[in-house]
Coordinates of C-alpha atoms and ligand atoms in Angstrom, one line a residue:
M7 CA 39.2 49.2 -124.1
K8 CA 40.2 52.8 -124.4
T9 CA 41.2 53.5 -120.8
K10 CA 44.8 54.3 -120.1
F11 CA 46.4 53.9 -116.7
I12 CA 48.7 56.2 -114.7
F13 CA 50.2 54.6 -111.6
I14 CA 51.5 56.9 -108.8
T15 CA 54.0 55.6 -106.3
G16 CA 55.8 57.4 -103.5
G17 CA 59.3 57.2 -102.3
V18 CA 61.7 58.4 -99.5
L19 CA 58.9 59.0 -96.9
S20 CA 55.2 59.0 -96.4
S21 CA 52.9 62.1 -96.3
L22 CA 54.4 63.7 -99.4
G23 CA 50.9 64.3 -100.8
K24 CA 50.6 61.5 -103.3
G25 CA 46.8 61.8 -103.1
L26 CA 46.9 65.5 -103.9
T27 CA 49.3 65.0 -106.7
A28 CA 47.1 62.3 -108.2
A29 CA 44.1 64.6 -107.8
S30 CA 45.8 67.6 -109.3
V31 CA 47.1 65.6 -112.3
A32 CA 43.6 64.2 -112.8
A33 CA 42.1 67.7 -112.6
L34 CA 44.5 68.9 -115.3
L35 CA 43.6 66.0 -117.6
E36 CA 39.9 66.7 -116.9
S37 CA 40.5 70.4 -117.9
R38 CA 41.6 69.1 -121.2
G39 CA 38.3 67.4 -121.8
L40 CA 39.4 63.9 -120.8
T41 CA 37.3 61.7 -118.5
T42 CA 39.2 60.5 -115.4
T43 CA 38.9 58.6 -112.2
I44 CA 41.3 57.9 -109.4
Q45 CA 41.7 54.7 -107.3
K46 CA 43.5 54.3 -104.1
L47 CA 45.2 51.0 -103.3
D48 CA 46.1 50.7 -99.6
P49 CA 48.5 48.0 -98.5
Y50 CA 47.2 47.6 -94.9
I51 CA 45.3 44.5 -93.8
N52 CA 42.0 46.2 -92.6
V53 CA 39.3 45.3 -95.1
D54 CA 38.3 48.9 -95.2
P55 CA 39.1 51.9 -93.0
G56 CA 35.6 51.9 -91.4
T57 CA 36.9 50.5 -88.1
M58 CA 40.1 52.4 -87.9
N59 CA 40.7 55.0 -85.2
P60 CA 40.5 58.5 -86.6
F61 CA 43.4 59.6 -84.3
Q62 CA 45.6 57.2 -86.3
H63 CA 44.2 57.1 -89.7
G64 CA 42.3 60.4 -90.1
E65 CA 38.8 60.7 -91.4
V66 CA 36.8 57.9 -93.0
F67 CA 35.4 59.2 -96.2
V68 CA 32.0 58.0 -97.2
T69 CA 30.8 57.6 -100.8
D70 CA 27.3 57.7 -102.2
D71 CA 27.2 53.9 -102.4
G72 CA 28.0 53.7 -98.7
A73 CA 31.7 52.6 -98.9
E74 CA 33.9 53.7 -95.9
T75 CA 37.1 54.7 -97.6
D76 CA 40.4 56.4 -97.3
L77 CA 40.4 60.1 -96.9
D78 CA 42.3 60.6 -100.2
L79 CA 39.1 59.8 -101.9
G80 CA 37.8 63.0 -100.5
H81 CA 40.6 64.9 -102.3
Y82 CA 39.8 63.1 -105.5
E83 CA 36.1 64.1 -105.3
R84 CA 37.0 67.7 -104.5
F85 CA 39.3 67.9 -107.5
I86 CA 37.5 66.0 -110.2
Q87 CA 33.9 65.6 -111.4
N88 CA 33.5 61.8 -111.4
P89 CA 32.1 60.7 -108.1
M90 CA 33.9 58.0 -106.1
S91 CA 32.4 54.6 -105.2
K92 CA 33.5 51.4 -103.4
N93 CA 35.5 50.5 -106.5
N94 CA 37.8 53.4 -106.0
N95 CA 39.4 52.0 -102.8
Y96 CA 40.9 48.6 -102.2
T97 CA 43.1 47.5 -99.3
S98 CA 45.2 44.3 -99.0
G99 CA 42.7 43.1 -96.6
R100 CA 39.9 43.4 -99.1
I101 CA 41.9 41.7 -101.8
Y102 CA 43.0 38.8 -99.5
N103 CA 39.5 38.5 -98.2
S104 CA 38.1 38.0 -101.7
V105 CA 40.9 35.5 -102.6
I106 CA 40.3 33.5 -99.4
Q107 CA 36.6 33.4 -100.0
K108 CA 37.2 32.1 -103.5
E109 CA 39.6 29.5 -102.1
R110 CA 37.0 28.3 -99.6
R111 CA 34.4 28.0 -102.4
G112 CA 36.8 25.8 -104.4
D113 CA 37.1 28.3 -107.2
Y114 CA 40.8 27.5 -107.6
L115 CA 40.1 23.8 -108.2
G116 CA 42.5 22.5 -105.7
G117 CA 45.5 24.6 -106.9
T118 CA 48.0 26.1 -104.5
V119 CA 46.9 29.7 -103.9
Q120 CA 49.8 32.1 -104.0
V121 CA 50.7 35.8 -103.9
I122 CA 51.7 35.5 -107.5
P123 CA 49.5 34.9 -109.5
H124 CA 46.3 34.8 -107.3
I125 CA 46.7 37.9 -105.2
T126 CA 48.3 39.9 -108.0
D127 CA 45.5 38.8 -110.4
E128 CA 42.9 39.9 -107.9
I129 CA 44.7 43.3 -107.6
K130 CA 44.8 43.6 -111.4
S131 CA 41.1 42.9 -111.8
A132 CA 40.4 45.5 -109.1
I133 CA 42.4 48.0 -111.2
L134 CA 40.9 46.9 -114.5
S135 CA 37.4 47.0 -113.2
L136 CA 37.6 50.8 -113.7
A137 CA 38.2 50.5 -117.4
S138 CA 35.3 51.4 -119.7
D139 CA 34.6 53.0 -123.1
D140 CA 33.7 56.2 -121.3
L141 CA 36.8 56.6 -119.3
D142 CA 40.0 58.0 -120.9
V143 CA 42.4 57.8 -118.0
A144 CA 42.4 56.0 -114.6
L145 CA 45.0 57.2 -112.1
I146 CA 45.9 54.6 -109.5
E147 CA 47.6 55.7 -106.3
I148 CA 49.6 53.1 -104.4
G149 CA 49.5 53.8 -100.7
G150 CA 52.7 53.6 -98.6
T151 CA 56.3 54.1 -99.7
V152 CA 58.3 52.0 -102.2
G153 CA 60.4 49.6 -100.2
D154 CA 57.6 48.7 -97.7
I155 CA 57.2 44.9 -97.6
E156 CA 53.4 45.2 -97.6
G157 CA 53.3 47.2 -100.8
L158 CA 55.1 44.5 -102.9
P159 CA 52.1 42.6 -104.3
F160 CA 50.6 45.9 -105.5
L161 CA 53.9 47.0 -107.2
E162 CA 54.2 43.6 -108.8
S163 CA 50.7 43.9 -110.2
I164 CA 51.2 47.3 -111.7
R165 CA 54.5 46.1 -113.2
Q166 CA 52.7 43.3 -114.9
L167 CA 50.0 45.6 -116.2
K168 CA 52.5 47.3 -118.5
K169 CA 53.1 44.0 -120.1
D170 CA 49.4 43.1 -120.2
L171 CA 48.2 46.4 -121.6
G172 CA 51.1 47.6 -123.7
K173 CA 53.5 50.4 -122.9
E174 CA 51.5 53.1 -124.6
N175 CA 48.6 52.5 -122.2
V176 CA 50.5 52.6 -119.0
L177 CA 52.6 55.4 -117.3
Y178 CA 54.4 55.5 -113.9
I179 CA 54.7 58.6 -111.9
H180 CA 57.0 58.5 -108.9
L181 CA 56.7 61.1 -106.1
T182 CA 59.8 61.8 -104.0
L183 CA 61.2 64.3 -101.6
V184 CA 64.2 66.5 -102.5
P185 CA 65.4 68.0 -99.3
C186 CA 67.4 71.3 -99.2
I187 CA 70.3 71.5 -96.9
K188 CA 70.0 75.2 -95.9
V189 CA 73.6 75.8 -94.7
A190 CA 75.0 74.5 -98.0
G191 CA 72.1 76.0 -100.0
E192 CA 72.0 72.7 -101.8
F193 CA 69.1 70.4 -103.0
K194 CA 69.9 66.8 -102.3
T195 CA 68.9 64.3 -105.0
K196 CA 70.4 61.1 -103.3
P197 CA 67.1 60.0 -101.6
T198 CA 65.4 60.3 -104.9
Q199 CA 68.1 58.3 -106.7
H200 CA 67.8 55.5 -104.0
S201 CA 64.1 55.4 -104.2
V202 CA 64.0 55.1 -108.0
K203 CA 66.7 52.4 -107.7
E204 CA 64.4 50.5 -105.3
L205 CA 61.5 50.8 -107.8
R206 CA 63.7 49.6 -110.7
S207 CA 64.8 46.6 -108.6
I208 CA 61.2 45.4 -108.8
G209 CA 61.0 46.1 -112.4
I210 CA 59.3 49.5 -112.6
Q211 CA 61.0 52.3 -114.5
P212 CA 59.2 55.5 -113.7
N213 CA 58.4 57.8 -116.7
I214 CA 57.8 60.9 -114.7
I215 CA 59.3 62.0 -111.4
V216 CA 57.6 64.6 -109.2
C217 CA 59.8 66.1 -106.5
R218 CA 58.4 67.6 -103.4
S219 CA 60.6 70.5 -102.3
E220 CA 60.4 73.7 -100.4
D221 CA 61.3 75.8 -103.5
A222 CA 61.3 75.1 -107.2
L223 CA 64.2 73.0 -108.3
P224 CA 66.7 74.6 -110.5
D225 CA 67.2 73.0 -114.0
D226 CA 70.6 71.5 -113.1
V227 CA 69.0 69.6 -110.2
C228 CA 66.2 68.3 -112.4
N229 CA 68.7 67.3 -115.1
K230 CA 70.7 65.4 -112.6
I231 CA 67.7 63.5 -111.4
A232 CA 66.7 62.8 -115.0
L233 CA 70.2 61.4 -115.7
F234 CA 70.5 59.2 -112.6
C235 CA 66.9 58.0 -112.8
D236 CA 66.8 57.5 -116.5
V237 CA 63.8 59.7 -117.3
D238 CA 63.5 62.5 -119.9
N239 CA 64.9 65.9 -118.9
D240 CA 61.4 67.4 -119.3
A241 CA 59.9 64.6 -117.1
V242 CA 61.1 65.9 -113.7
F243 CA 58.7 68.3 -112.0
S244 CA 58.7 70.1 -108.7
A245 CA 55.8 70.1 -106.4
V246 CA 56.7 73.1 -104.3
D247 CA 55.1 73.8 -100.9
V248 CA 51.9 75.8 -101.7
K249 CA 49.9 77.8 -99.2
S250 CA 46.6 76.2 -100.4
I251 CA 46.3 72.8 -101.9
Y252 CA 44.1 74.2 -104.6
E253 CA 47.1 76.0 -106.1
L254 CA 48.7 72.6 -107.0
P255 CA 47.0 71.9 -110.3
L256 CA 48.1 75.3 -111.7
E257 CA 51.6 74.8 -110.3
L258 CA 52.0 71.5 -112.2
Y259 CA 50.3 72.9 -115.3
N260 CA 52.8 75.8 -115.4
Q261 CA 55.5 73.2 -115.7
G262 CA 53.7 71.3 -118.4
I263 CA 53.0 68.0 -116.7
D264 CA 49.7 67.4 -118.5
Q265 CA 51.3 67.8 -121.9
K266 CA 54.1 65.5 -121.0
I267 CA 51.6 62.8 -119.9
L268 CA 49.6 63.1 -123.1
D269 CA 52.8 62.8 -125.2
L270 CA 53.9 59.7 -123.3
L271 CA 50.5 58.1 -123.5
K272 CA 50.1 59.2 -127.1
L273 CA 46.8 60.8 -126.2
K274 CA 45.3 63.8 -128.0
A275 CA 43.2 66.4 -126.1
K276 CA 42.1 69.9 -126.4
N277 CA 43.9 72.8 -124.7
A278 CA 43.5 73.1 -120.9
E279 CA 40.6 75.2 -119.7
L280 CA 41.7 76.3 -116.4
G281 CA 39.5 79.4 -115.9
P282 CA 37.7 78.0 -112.8
W283 CA 40.9 77.0 -111.1
K284 CA 42.5 80.4 -111.8
E285 CA 39.5 82.2 -110.5
L286 CA 39.5 80.0 -107.4
V287 CA 43.2 80.7 -106.6
K288 CA 42.6 84.4 -107.2
K289 CA 39.7 84.3 -104.8
L290 CA 41.5 82.5 -102.1
K291 CA 44.5 84.8 -102.3
N292 CA 42.3 88.0 -102.0
P293 CA 39.8 87.4 -99.3
Q294 CA 37.6 90.4 -98.5
D295 CA 37.2 89.5 -94.8
T296 CA 37.9 86.7 -92.3
V297 CA 35.7 84.8 -90.0
T298 CA 36.9 82.5 -87.2
I299 CA 35.0 79.3 -86.7
A300 CA 35.5 76.9 -83.7
I301 CA 35.3 73.2 -84.4
V302 CA 34.5 71.7 -81.0
G303 CA 35.3 68.0 -81.1
K304 CA 37.4 65.3 -79.6
Y305 CA 39.9 64.4 -82.4
V306 CA 41.5 67.9 -82.3
E307 CA 45.1 66.6 -82.1
L308 CA 44.9 65.2 -85.6
K309 CA 43.5 67.6 -88.1
E310 CA 43.3 64.8 -90.7
A311 CA 40.4 63.4 -88.6
Y312 CA 38.3 66.4 -89.8
K313 CA 39.7 66.7 -93.3
S314 CA 36.5 67.1 -95.4
L315 CA 35.0 69.3 -92.8
H316 CA 38.0 71.5 -92.8
E317 CA 37.9 71.8 -96.5
A318 CA 34.1 72.3 -96.7
L319 CA 34.4 75.3 -94.3
L320 CA 37.1 76.8 -96.5
H321 CA 34.8 76.3 -99.5
G322 CA 32.1 78.1 -97.6
G323 CA 34.6 81.0 -97.3
F324 CA 35.4 80.9 -101.0
A325 CA 31.7 81.2 -101.9
N326 CA 31.5 84.3 -99.7
N327 CA 34.8 85.7 -100.9
I328 CA 36.3 85.5 -97.4
A329 CA 38.9 83.6 -95.5
V330 CA 37.9 81.1 -92.8
N331 CA 40.2 80.8 -89.8
L332 CA 39.6 77.5 -88.0
E333 CA 40.2 76.9 -84.3
Y334 CA 40.1 73.4 -83.1
V335 CA 38.8 73.2 -79.5
N336 CA 38.9 70.1 -77.4
S337 CA 35.4 69.5 -76.1
E338 CA 36.8 67.7 -73.0
E339 CA 38.1 71.1 -71.9
I340 CA 34.7 72.7 -71.9
D341 CA 32.3 73.0 -69.0
D342 CA 29.9 75.6 -67.7
A343 CA 32.7 77.6 -66.0
H344 CA 35.0 77.8 -69.0
V345 CA 32.8 77.8 -72.0
A346 CA 32.6 81.6 -72.5
E347 CA 36.3 82.0 -72.1
K348 CA 37.1 79.0 -74.4
L349 CA 34.8 80.3 -77.2
K350 CA 35.5 84.0 -76.9
G351 CA 35.7 86.0 -80.1
L352 CA 34.4 83.3 -82.4
D353 CA 32.0 84.1 -85.2
G354 CA 30.5 80.6 -85.6
I355 CA 30.6 77.3 -83.8
L356 CA 30.6 73.8 -85.3
V357 CA 30.2 70.5 -83.5
P358 CA 31.2 67.7 -85.8
G359 CA 30.5 64.0 -85.9
G360 CA 32.0 61.5 -83.5
F361 CA 31.6 58.2 -81.7
G362 CA 31.5 57.4 -78.0
T363 CA 30.9 59.3 -74.8
R364 CA 34.2 61.1 -74.4
G365 CA 33.8 64.9 -74.6
V366 CA 30.0 64.8 -75.2
E367 CA 29.0 66.9 -72.2
G368 CA 31.4 69.6 -73.4
K369 CA 29.7 69.6 -76.7
I370 CA 26.3 69.9 -75.2
T371 CA 27.5 72.8 -73.0
T372 CA 29.0 74.4 -76.2
I373 CA 25.7 74.1 -78.0
K374 CA 23.8 75.7 -75.1
Y375 CA 26.2 78.6 -75.2
A376 CA 25.8 79.0 -79.0
R377 CA 22.0 78.8 -78.7
E378 CA 21.7 81.3 -75.8
N379 CA 24.2 83.7 -77.1
K380 CA 22.9 83.6 -80.6
I381 CA 26.2 82.5 -82.2
P382 CA 25.7 80.8 -85.6
F383 CA 25.8 77.0 -84.9
F384 CA 26.2 74.1 -87.2
G385 CA 25.9 70.5 -85.8
I386 CA 26.9 67.6 -87.9
C387 CA 25.8 64.0 -87.1
L388 CA 26.8 63.6 -83.5
G389 CA 26.7 67.4 -83.4
M390 CA 23.0 67.3 -84.4
Q391 CA 22.3 64.6 -81.8
C392 CA 23.9 66.7 -79.1
A393 CA 21.8 69.7 -80.2
V394 CA 18.6 67.6 -79.8
I395 CA 19.8 66.4 -76.3
E396 CA 20.6 70.0 -75.3
Y397 CA 17.2 71.3 -76.5
A398 CA 15.4 68.5 -74.8
R399 CA 17.2 69.1 -71.5
N400 CA 17.3 72.9 -71.3
V401 CA 14.2 74.0 -73.3
A402 CA 11.7 71.1 -73.2
K403 CA 12.9 70.5 -69.6
I404 CA 13.4 66.8 -69.9
A405 CA 16.3 67.0 -67.5
D406 CA 17.7 63.5 -68.1
A407 CA 17.4 63.4 -71.9
N408 CA 20.3 61.6 -73.4
S409 CA 21.4 59.4 -76.3
A410 CA 21.2 55.6 -75.8
E411 CA 24.8 55.7 -77.1
F412 CA 26.0 57.5 -74.0
E413 CA 23.7 56.0 -71.4
T414 CA 22.1 52.7 -72.4
S415 CA 19.5 52.7 -69.7
T416 CA 18.4 56.4 -70.0
E417 CA 14.8 57.0 -69.2
N418 CA 14.6 59.6 -72.0
P419 CA 16.5 58.4 -75.0
V420 CA 15.8 61.3 -77.4
I421 CA 18.5 59.7 -79.6
Y422 CA 18.3 55.9 -79.9
L423 CA 19.0 52.8 -82.0
M424 CA 16.1 52.6 -84.4
A425 CA 15.7 48.9 -85.3
E426 CA 14.0 49.4 -88.6
W427 CA 12.9 52.2 -91.0
F428 CA 11.4 52.6 -94.4
D429 CA 14.2 52.8 -96.9
P430 CA 13.2 55.2 -99.7
R431 CA 16.0 53.8 -101.9
T432 CA 14.5 50.3 -102.0
S433 CA 10.9 51.1 -100.9
Q434 CA 11.3 48.4 -98.3
K435 CA 11.9 48.2 -94.6
E436 CA 15.5 48.3 -93.7
C437 CA 16.6 46.6 -90.5
R438 CA 19.5 47.7 -88.3
D439 CA 21.2 44.7 -86.7
T440 CA 21.0 46.0 -83.1
E441 CA 22.7 43.0 -81.7
S442 CA 25.8 43.3 -83.8
E443 CA 29.2 43.2 -82.1
K444 CA 29.8 46.9 -82.7
G445 CA 26.4 47.7 -81.2
G446 CA 24.2 48.2 -84.2
T447 CA 24.9 48.4 -87.9
M448 CA 25.4 51.8 -89.5
R449 CA 23.2 53.7 -91.8
L450 CA 25.7 54.3 -94.6
G451 CA 25.7 56.2 -97.9
S452 CA 23.3 58.5 -99.7
Y453 CA 19.7 59.0 -98.5
P454 CA 17.0 61.3 -99.8
C455 CA 15.6 64.0 -97.5
T456 CA 12.6 66.2 -97.9
L457 CA 12.9 69.8 -96.7
E458 CA 10.3 71.9 -95.0
N459 CA 9.4 75.2 -96.8
D460 CA 10.6 78.4 -95.2
S461 CA 13.3 76.6 -93.2
L462 CA 17.0 77.6 -93.2
A463 CA 17.8 74.3 -95.0
H464 CA 15.2 75.0 -97.7
K465 CA 16.6 78.5 -98.2
A466 CA 20.1 77.2 -98.4
Y467 CA 19.5 74.4 -100.9
G468 CA 16.8 76.2 -102.9
K469 CA 14.9 72.9 -103.5
N470 CA 12.6 70.4 -101.8
E471 CA 14.5 67.2 -102.0
I472 CA 18.2 66.6 -101.4
H473 CA 20.5 63.6 -101.1
E474 CA 23.2 63.4 -98.5
R475 CA 25.6 60.9 -97.1
H476 CA 25.2 59.2 -93.8
R477 CA 27.5 57.3 -91.4
H478 CA 25.9 56.7 -88.0
R479 CA 24.0 54.1 -85.9
F480 CA 21.8 56.3 -83.7
E481 CA 18.7 58.3 -84.8
F482 CA 16.3 60.9 -83.6
N483 CA 13.6 59.3 -81.5
N484 CA 10.2 60.2 -82.9
K485 CA 8.5 59.6 -79.5
Y486 CA 9.9 63.0 -78.6
S487 CA 8.9 64.8 -81.9
E488 CA 5.7 66.4 -80.5
I489 CA 7.1 67.7 -77.2
L490 CA 10.2 69.1 -79.0
K491 CA 8.2 70.7 -81.7
E492 CA 5.9 72.3 -79.1
N493 CA 8.9 73.8 -77.5
G494 CA 10.1 75.3 -80.8
L495 CA 12.4 72.8 -82.4
L496 CA 11.8 72.7 -86.1
L497 CA 12.2 69.3 -87.7
S498 CA 13.0 70.8 -91.1
G499 CA 14.3 67.7 -93.0
L500 CA 12.7 64.3 -92.9
S501 CA 13.1 61.1 -94.9
P502 CA 10.4 60.9 -97.6
A503 CA 8.4 58.5 -95.5
G504 CA 8.8 60.8 -92.5
D505 CA 10.2 58.3 -90.1
L506 CA 13.8 59.6 -90.0
V507 CA 14.6 63.1 -88.8
E508 CA 17.5 64.4 -90.8
I509 CA 17.6 68.1 -90.0
V510 CA 16.7 70.2 -86.9
E511 CA 16.7 74.0 -86.6
I512 CA 15.6 76.6 -84.2
K513 CA 13.9 79.8 -85.4
D514 CA 14.6 82.6 -83.0
H515 CA 18.4 82.5 -83.8
P516 CA 20.7 83.9 -86.5
W517 CA 21.6 80.4 -87.7
F518 CA 21.2 77.2 -85.8
L519 CA 21.0 73.9 -87.7
G520 CA 21.9 70.3 -87.0
C521 CA 21.9 67.6 -89.6
Q522 CA 22.1 63.8 -89.2
F523 CA 24.1 63.4 -92.4
H524 CA 27.6 64.6 -93.4
P525 CA 27.3 67.5 -95.8
E526 CA 31.1 68.0 -95.8
F527 CA 31.6 64.9 -98.0
K528 CA 29.8 66.7 -100.9
S529 CA 31.5 70.1 -100.9
S530 CA 34.0 71.1 -103.4
P531 CA 36.1 74.3 -103.8
M532 CA 34.3 75.5 -106.9
K533 CA 30.9 74.4 -105.6
A534 CA 30.7 75.0 -101.9
H535 CA 28.0 72.9 -100.1
P536 CA 24.9 75.1 -99.6
L537 CA 24.8 74.6 -95.9
F538 CA 28.5 75.6 -95.5
K539 CA 28.1 78.6 -97.7
D540 CA 25.1 79.7 -95.6
F541 CA 26.7 79.0 -92.3
I542 CA 29.8 81.0 -93.2
A543 CA 27.6 83.9 -94.5
A544 CA 25.8 83.8 -91.1
A545 CA 29.1 83.9 -89.3
L546 CA 30.2 86.9 -91.3
K547 CA 26.9 88.7 -90.5
N548 CA 27.4 87.8 -86.8
K549 CA 30.8 89.4 -86.9
K550 CA 29.5 92.7 -88.1
Ligands
LIG605 N1 27.9 58.2 -82.7 C1 26.8 58.7 -83.4 C2 26.0 57.5 -84.1 O1 26.6 56.5 -84.2 C3 27.1 59.7 -84.4 C4 28.0 59.2 -85.5 C5 28.7 60.3 -86.3 O2 28.8 61.5 -85.9 N2 29.2 60.0 -87.5 O3 24.9 57.7 -84.4

């Protein structure tokens, strides 16, 4: 096996940006011609984040293979080439679930099932499942903070792996916070010392320490950390606060982190080719113009709930050489009387995905406003469904049109729970369990979609067939296709068998498009998603 493993732990406090550090390090290794992947191990008990509240946990990121994963996987995909899959995210719940199933099946032959070795073995096999002859380096990010009770089995597993795989194949990076006491003008290393002490008490000696700090750490501070934490003097790096997350790989490269990692892992690689990263940073620091986009949704208090969307809009800006200013507007505060004032001065409006009734009428009012006032509009998943409802009500004059999600007994469910459809991936009928506890199973993961010639979508993608990721229960109701088409709604993207409506547009408008899938999951800074690139271009045109 040629794969080497880098484990990334965090200390002092959470939210230090372990995910971004892992992604940046992986991007640097990739720029040196190595193949990489990143895995997130989350110590919570939920089997996956699919059922978690976005207000608490942020966005649920969806992979091509339909896994509902932690939002850090979105960062990984935006920073490196290798796509993520269900193997890139494990939670304690998923690990325990699998061990308990094995126990029930009798796989342990009557033995006592314990955290060590059964849970730790399960964790190790999840980590080792990444290894292959095509993969040079796997980076494993351990969620949470060192010292958390829940994280212990994961830390014990990665400790054992050094013994199992040999020390040249394993490296530990610890990310900490070095606060600066402004009045004394002093960087404080004590929290880092304590955190490393904690890590060592469970048998892990970090090889590299990355310190989050407001400003770059002076040499003497780095040397002090190296001395107390027993790492090489050139193995302490500062991850300073950067304006844009896309500056981080170059920041770390300038301090030589990639070379240090290669030396420690005894890996040889070509010089880093960072041209695309440099160009990106230059671009984002010198925007030629700015557009302001409103995101009208219900999870506006926690920006993390729209993480990929936020990034994809910025990418759309990079592709047009402009900056994108985002305004989050709570759809519950929008009604006919206030919509104009709430959305004043905006160059484009986006209604994102979501679940449940709250704030829906505000979204529908927003869409009507964007349609009538010819403001570029982009509706995603629930945003597309709301656009269909709005069009049915106000243009096709089906006054009580609604989604069965919001009004179960509606007479005119233009959006409804489709029980079965033709699955182009398997060429078989796929059934949605409409009786399930959660009210219908979700359509999850990547699906093909055929585009109508001469549509906005076709122009944006420049091809006939696309693949995009889904996460929803409800669908466009084909019973209403004819009447909506007669009234000018263009069904510009359909599943290959034609039974699922994936994109709707209207023609007499600068840019109005709704899609049933989540294009934001497939956008990256160097390769903005075509729909976001086009939407931002339309917003710029609208401004002028
Ligand atoms: N609530 C809608 C559905 O389940 C939309 C979901 C979404 O926006 N992701 O179909």
